[in-house]
Coordinates of C-alpha atoms (C1' of nucleotides) in Angstrom, one line a residue:
Chain A
X23 CA 1.1 -15.9 17.6
X24 CA 2.5 -13.5 15.1
X25 CA 4.8 -10.5 15.3
X26 CA 4.9 -7.8 12.5
X27 CA 7.5 -5.1 12.6
X28 CA 8.4 -2.0 10.7
X29 CA 11.7 0.0 10.5
X30 CA 13.0 2.8 8.4
X31 CA 16.6 1.9 8.2
X32 CA 18.0 4.8 6.2
X33 CA 20.3 2.7 4.1
X34 CA 20.1 -1.1 4.4
X35 CA 23.8 -1.5 3.5
X36 CA 24.9 0.8 6.3
X37 CA 22.5 -0.7 8.8
X38 CA 22.7 -4.3 7.8
X39 CA 24.5 -5.5 11.0
X40 CA 21.9 -3.7 13.1
X41 CA 19.0 -5.2 11.2
X42 CA 20.5 -8.8 11.3
X43 CA 21.1 -8.5 15.1
X44 CA 17.6 -7.2 15.7
X45 CA 16.0 -10.0 13.7
X46 CA 18.0 -12.6 15.6
X47 CA 16.9 -11.1 19.0
X48 CA 13.2 -10.3 18.2
X49 CA 12.3 -13.0 15.7
X50 CA 9.4 -11.1 13.9
X51 CA 7.4 -13.1 11.5
X52 CA 7.5 -10.1 9.1
X53 CA 9.7 -7.0 9.1
X54 CA 8.9 -4.2 6.7
X55 CA 11.8 -2.0 5.8
X56 CA 11.8 1.5 4.4
X57 CA 14.6 3.7 2.9
X58 CA 16.6 0.7 1.9
X59 CA 18.5 2.9 -0.6
X60 CA 19.7 -0.1 -2.5
X61 CA 19.0 -1.3 -6.0
X62 CA 17.4 -4.8 -6.4
X63 CA 20.7 -6.3 -7.8
X64 CA 22.6 -5.2 -4.7
X65 CA 20.0 -6.2 -2.1
X66 CA 21.7 -8.4 0.6
X67 CA 19.5 -11.4 0.0
X68 CA 21.9 -14.1 1.3
X69 CA 22.4 -12.5 4.7
X70 CA 18.6 -12.7 5.4
X71 CA 18.2 -16.2 3.8
X72 CA 20.8 -17.4 6.3
X73 CA 18.6 -16.2 9.2
X74 CA 15.6 -18.0 7.8
X75 CA 13.9 -15.1 6.1
X76 CA 12.3 -14.7 2.7
X77 CA 13.0 -11.4 1.0
X78 CA 10.8 -9.3 -1.2
X79 CA 12.1 -5.9 -2.3
X80 CA 11.5 -2.9 -4.5
X81 CA 14.5 -0.6 -4.7
X82 CA 16.1 2.2 -6.7
X83 CA 19.4 4.1 -6.6
X84 CA 20.1 6.6 -3.8
X85 CA 16.6 7.2 -2.5
X86 CA 13.5 5.4 -1.1
X87 CA 13.3 1.6 -1.5
X88 CA 11.1 -0.8 0.5
X89 CA 11.3 -4.5 1.4
X90 CA 9.5 -7.2 3.3
X91 CA 11.4 -9.9 5.2
X92 CA 9.2 -12.8 6.2
X93 CA 9.6 -16.2 7.7
X94 CA 7.2 -17.7 5.2
X95 CA 6.8 -16.7 1.5
X96 CA 4.4 -13.9 0.6
X97 CA 1.8 -14.2 -2.1
X98 CA 0.0 -11.7 -4.3
X99 CA 2.8 -9.2 -4.3
X100 CA 2.1 -5.6 -5.5
X101 CA 4.9 -3.1 -5.9
X102 CA 3.0 -0.4 -7.8
X103 CA 0.4 1.7 -6.0
X104 CA -2.6 2.0 -8.3
X105 CA -2.9 5.6 -9.4
X106 CA 0.9 6.2 -9.1
X107 CA 2.0 4.0 -12.0
X108 CA 4.2 6.7 -13.5
X109 CA 5.9 7.4 -10.2
X110 CA 9.5 6.2 -10.3
X111 CA 9.8 6.4 -6.5
X112 CA 9.8 3.0 -4.8
X113 CA 7.7 3.5 -1.7
X114 CA 5.1 0.8 -1.8
X115 CA 5.2 -3.0 -1.3
X116 CA 2.3 -5.3 -0.4
X117 CA 2.0 -9.0 0.0
X118 CA -0.1 -11.6 1.8
X119 CA 1.3 -13.5 4.7
X120 CA -0.8 -16.5 5.8
X121 CA -4.3 -14.8 5.8
X122 CA -3.0 -11.2 6.5
X123 CA -2.7 -8.5 3.8
X124 CA 0.4 -6.6 4.6
X125 CA 1.0 -3.1 3.1
X126 CA 4.4 -1.6 3.5
X127 CA 4.6 2.2 2.9
X128 CA 7.2 4.9 2.8
X129 CA 5.0 7.9 2.6
X130 CA 6.7 10.9 0.9
X131 CA 8.1 13.4 3.5
X132 CA 6.6 16.5 1.8
X133 CA 9.5 18.8 2.5
X134 CA 7.5 22.1 3.2
X135 CA 3.7 22.6 3.5
X136 CA 2.2 23.6 0.2
X137 CA 5.4 22.8 -1.8
X138 CA 5.3 20.6 -4.8
X139 CA 6.6 17.7 -2.7
X140 CA 3.8 18.4 -0.2
X141 CA 1.2 18.1 -3.0
X142 CA 2.9 14.9 -4.2
X143 CA 2.6 13.6 -0.6
X144 CA -1.1 14.3 -0.5
X145 CA -1.7 12.7 -3.9
X146 CA 0.2 9.7 -2.7
X147 CA -1.9 9.4 0.4
X148 CA -5.1 9.7 -1.7
X149 CA -3.9 6.8 -3.8
X150 CA -3.1 4.8 -0.6
X151 CA -6.6 5.5 0.7
X152 CA -8.2 4.1 -2.5
X153 CA -6.0 1.1 -2.3
X154 CA -6.8 0.5 1.4
X155 CA -10.6 0.6 0.5
X156 CA -10.1 -2.3 -1.9
X157 CA -7.7 -4.3 0.3
X158 CA -10.1 -3.9 3.2
X159 CA -12.9 -5.2 1.1
X160 CA -11.0 -8.2 -0.3
X161 CA -9.1 -9.3 2.8
X162 CA -10.6 -10.0 6.3
X163 CA -7.3 -9.1 7.9
X164 CA -5.2 -6.1 6.6
X165 CA -2.4 -4.1 8.1
X166 CA -0.6 -1.0 6.8
X167 CA 2.8 -0.4 8.3
X168 CA 5.7 1.9 7.6
X169 CA 7.1 5.4 7.8
X170 CA 4.0 7.6 7.3
X171 CA 5.8 10.8 7.8
X172 CA 2.8 12.0 9.7
X173 CA 2.5 12.4 13.5
X174 CA -1.2 11.5 14.2
X175 CA -1.8 13.7 17.3
X176 CA -0.1 16.3 19.3
X177 CA 0.8 13.6 21.8
X178 CA 3.1 12.2 19.1
X179 CA 5.1 15.4 18.9
X180 CA 7.8 16.5 21.4
X181 CA 6.8 20.2 21.3
X182 CA 3.4 20.6 19.5
X183 CA 3.5 24.4 19.7
X184 CA 6.8 24.5 17.9
X185 CA 5.4 22.2 15.2
X186 CA 2.0 23.8 14.5
X187 CA 1.2 23.6 10.8
X188 CA 4.6 22.3 10.0
X189 CA 5.4 19.3 7.7
X190 CA 4.6 16.0 9.4
X191 CA 1.8 17.5 11.4
X192 CA -0.2 19.8 9.1
X193 CA -4.0 19.4 9.1
X194 CA -4.3 18.1 5.5
X195 CA -1.8 15.3 6.3
X196 CA -3.6 14.4 9.5
X197 CA -6.9 14.4 7.6
X198 CA -5.5 11.9 5.1
X199 CA -4.5 9.6 8.1
X200 CA -7.9 10.2 9.7
X201 CA -9.6 9.0 6.5
X202 CA -7.7 5.7 6.8
X203 CA -9.0 5.5 10.4
X204 CA -12.5 6.0 9.1
X205 CA -12.1 2.9 7.0
X206 CA -11.4 1.0 10.2
X207 CA -7.6 1.2 10.1
X208 CA -6.7 2.1 13.6
X209 CA -3.4 3.2 15.2
X210 CA -2.4 0.0 16.9
X211 CA 0.0 1.8 19.2
X212 CA -2.9 3.7 20.8
X213 CA -4.9 0.5 21.5
X214 CA -2.7 0.2 24.6
X215 CA -1.5 2.3 27.4
X216 CA 1.9 3.8 26.4
X217 CA 4.4 6.0 28.1
X218 CA 4.2 9.7 27.4
X219 CA 6.7 11.2 25.0
X220 CA 7.1 8.0 23.0
X221 CA 8.5 8.7 19.6
X222 CA 9.9 6.7 16.7
X223 CA 12.1 9.2 14.9
X224 CA 14.6 11.8 16.0
X225 CA 16.4 14.1 13.7
X226 CA 20.2 13.5 13.5
X227 CA 20.7 17.2 14.1
X228 CA 20.7 19.1 17.3
X229 CA 21.2 16.1 19.6
X230 CA 17.4 15.4 19.2
X231 CA 17.6 11.8 20.4
X232 CA 19.5 12.7 23.6
X233 CA 17.0 15.4 24.4
X234 CA 14.1 13.1 23.2
X235 CA 12.9 15.8 20.7
X236 CA 11.2 13.2 18.5
X237 CA 8.0 12.5 16.6
X238 CA 6.0 9.3 16.3
X239 CA 5.7 8.9 12.6
X240 CA 6.3 5.1 12.1
X241 CA 2.9 3.5 12.4
X242 CA 1.1 0.2 12.4
X243 CA -2.5 0.5 11.3
X244 CA -4.8 -2.6 11.5
X245 CA -8.2 -3.0 10.1
X246 CA -11.2 -3.8 12.3
X247 CA -10.9 -7.6 12.3
X248 CA -7.1 -7.7 12.8
X249 CA -7.2 -5.1 15.5
X250 CA -9.2 -7.5 17.7
X251 CA -6.2 -9.9 17.6
X252 CA -3.6 -7.3 18.5
X253 CA -2.2 -7.7 22.0
X254 CA 0.7 -5.3 22.2
X255 CA 2.5 -2.6 20.2
X256 CA 5.9 -1.3 21.1
X257 CA 8.6 1.1 19.9
X258 CA 12.0 -0.4 20.5
X259 CA 14.4 2.6 21.1
X260 CA 17.4 0.4 21.7
X261 CA 18.7 0.3 18.2
X262 CA 18.6 4.2 18.2
X263 CA 21.3 4.2 20.9
X264 CA 23.8 2.2 18.8
X265 CA 26.8 3.5 16.9
X266 CA 25.7 4.9 13.5
X267 CA 22.0 4.3 14.1
X268 CA 19.1 4.9 11.8
X269 CA 17.3 8.0 12.7
X270 CA 14.1 5.8 13.2
X271 CA 13.4 3.1 15.7
X272 CA 11.7 -0.2 14.9
X273 CA 8.1 -0.7 15.9
X274 CA 6.4 -4.0 16.3
X275 CA 2.9 -5.3 17.0
X276 CA 2.1 -8.7 18.4
X277 CA -1.1 -10.7 17.4
X278 CA -2.7 -13.7 19.0
X279 CA -6.0 -15.6 18.5
Chain B
dA6 C1' 27.8 22.9 25.2
dT7 C1' 20.5 26.6 23.5
dG8 C1' 23.9 22.7 20.0
dG9 C1' 23.1 21.5 13.8
dT10 C1' 23.7 15.1 10.8
dC11 C1' 23.6 11.7 7.9
dG12 C1' 23.4 9.0 3.4
dT13 C1' 23.9 8.9 -1.4
dC14 C1' 26.1 8.1 -7.9
dT15 C1' 31.9 13.4 -3.6
dA16 C1' 28.2 17.2 -4.8
dA17 C1' 24.3 18.9 -3.9
dC18 C1' 20.2 17.1 -2.4
dG19 C1' 16.8 14.9 0.4
dA20 C1' 15.2 13.8 5.0

DNA sequence: ATGGTCGTCTAACGA
């Protein structure tokens, strides 16, 4: 059995105690983090080693930053997305865990549809698509996890009418996600029956969490072979209820032969 | 209460 999780922590240093407590309780084999917002020299390595986790990270000052925590070491680590070599933003980290290729992404937010940041988001997603083609060809089992900053379907949006054509739901973004689906990378969450109005992110503003005005943008995509081993996928909203929470909840998937 | 927050290189910016 294997449990793989993803969590946008919105500053690892602020959220460290939440992450450590969550690891102790849930014991994932791998936890992918986004928005660590910590440089590599300041990454809290020792705290995770003490819990029995290996750490792999790619950070920068102030923004972005991704990491993989794993019970066993990763091999064949990539921290540059091919096609985005000149991009200073640290949003990508891949490694192999046992026989599973794990790709951790913090997809650009995109700000406003048709803005420069939006075009950057689409370019980044195109590079991810090309990378996914290759990884899917090389590895039998592959998984893409992270903050996609895309709500796949209207069922993943608290008020679809309010959000029509807005960032995180616009057609071009959803098409980019659909092209990953066409490679065989399916949205593991929807392999199973789930409660309605299940979201993974709630804006800090306007009491969004209390009113459950959220979006499901933190996703676990598995390729065709790995998806046959997936037995469960769950969003854990409990950490969102804590004092000084991340605006995102962790999501995990459980695999069994 | 029809609301307006966080986190970061404390000052705007990004989400």
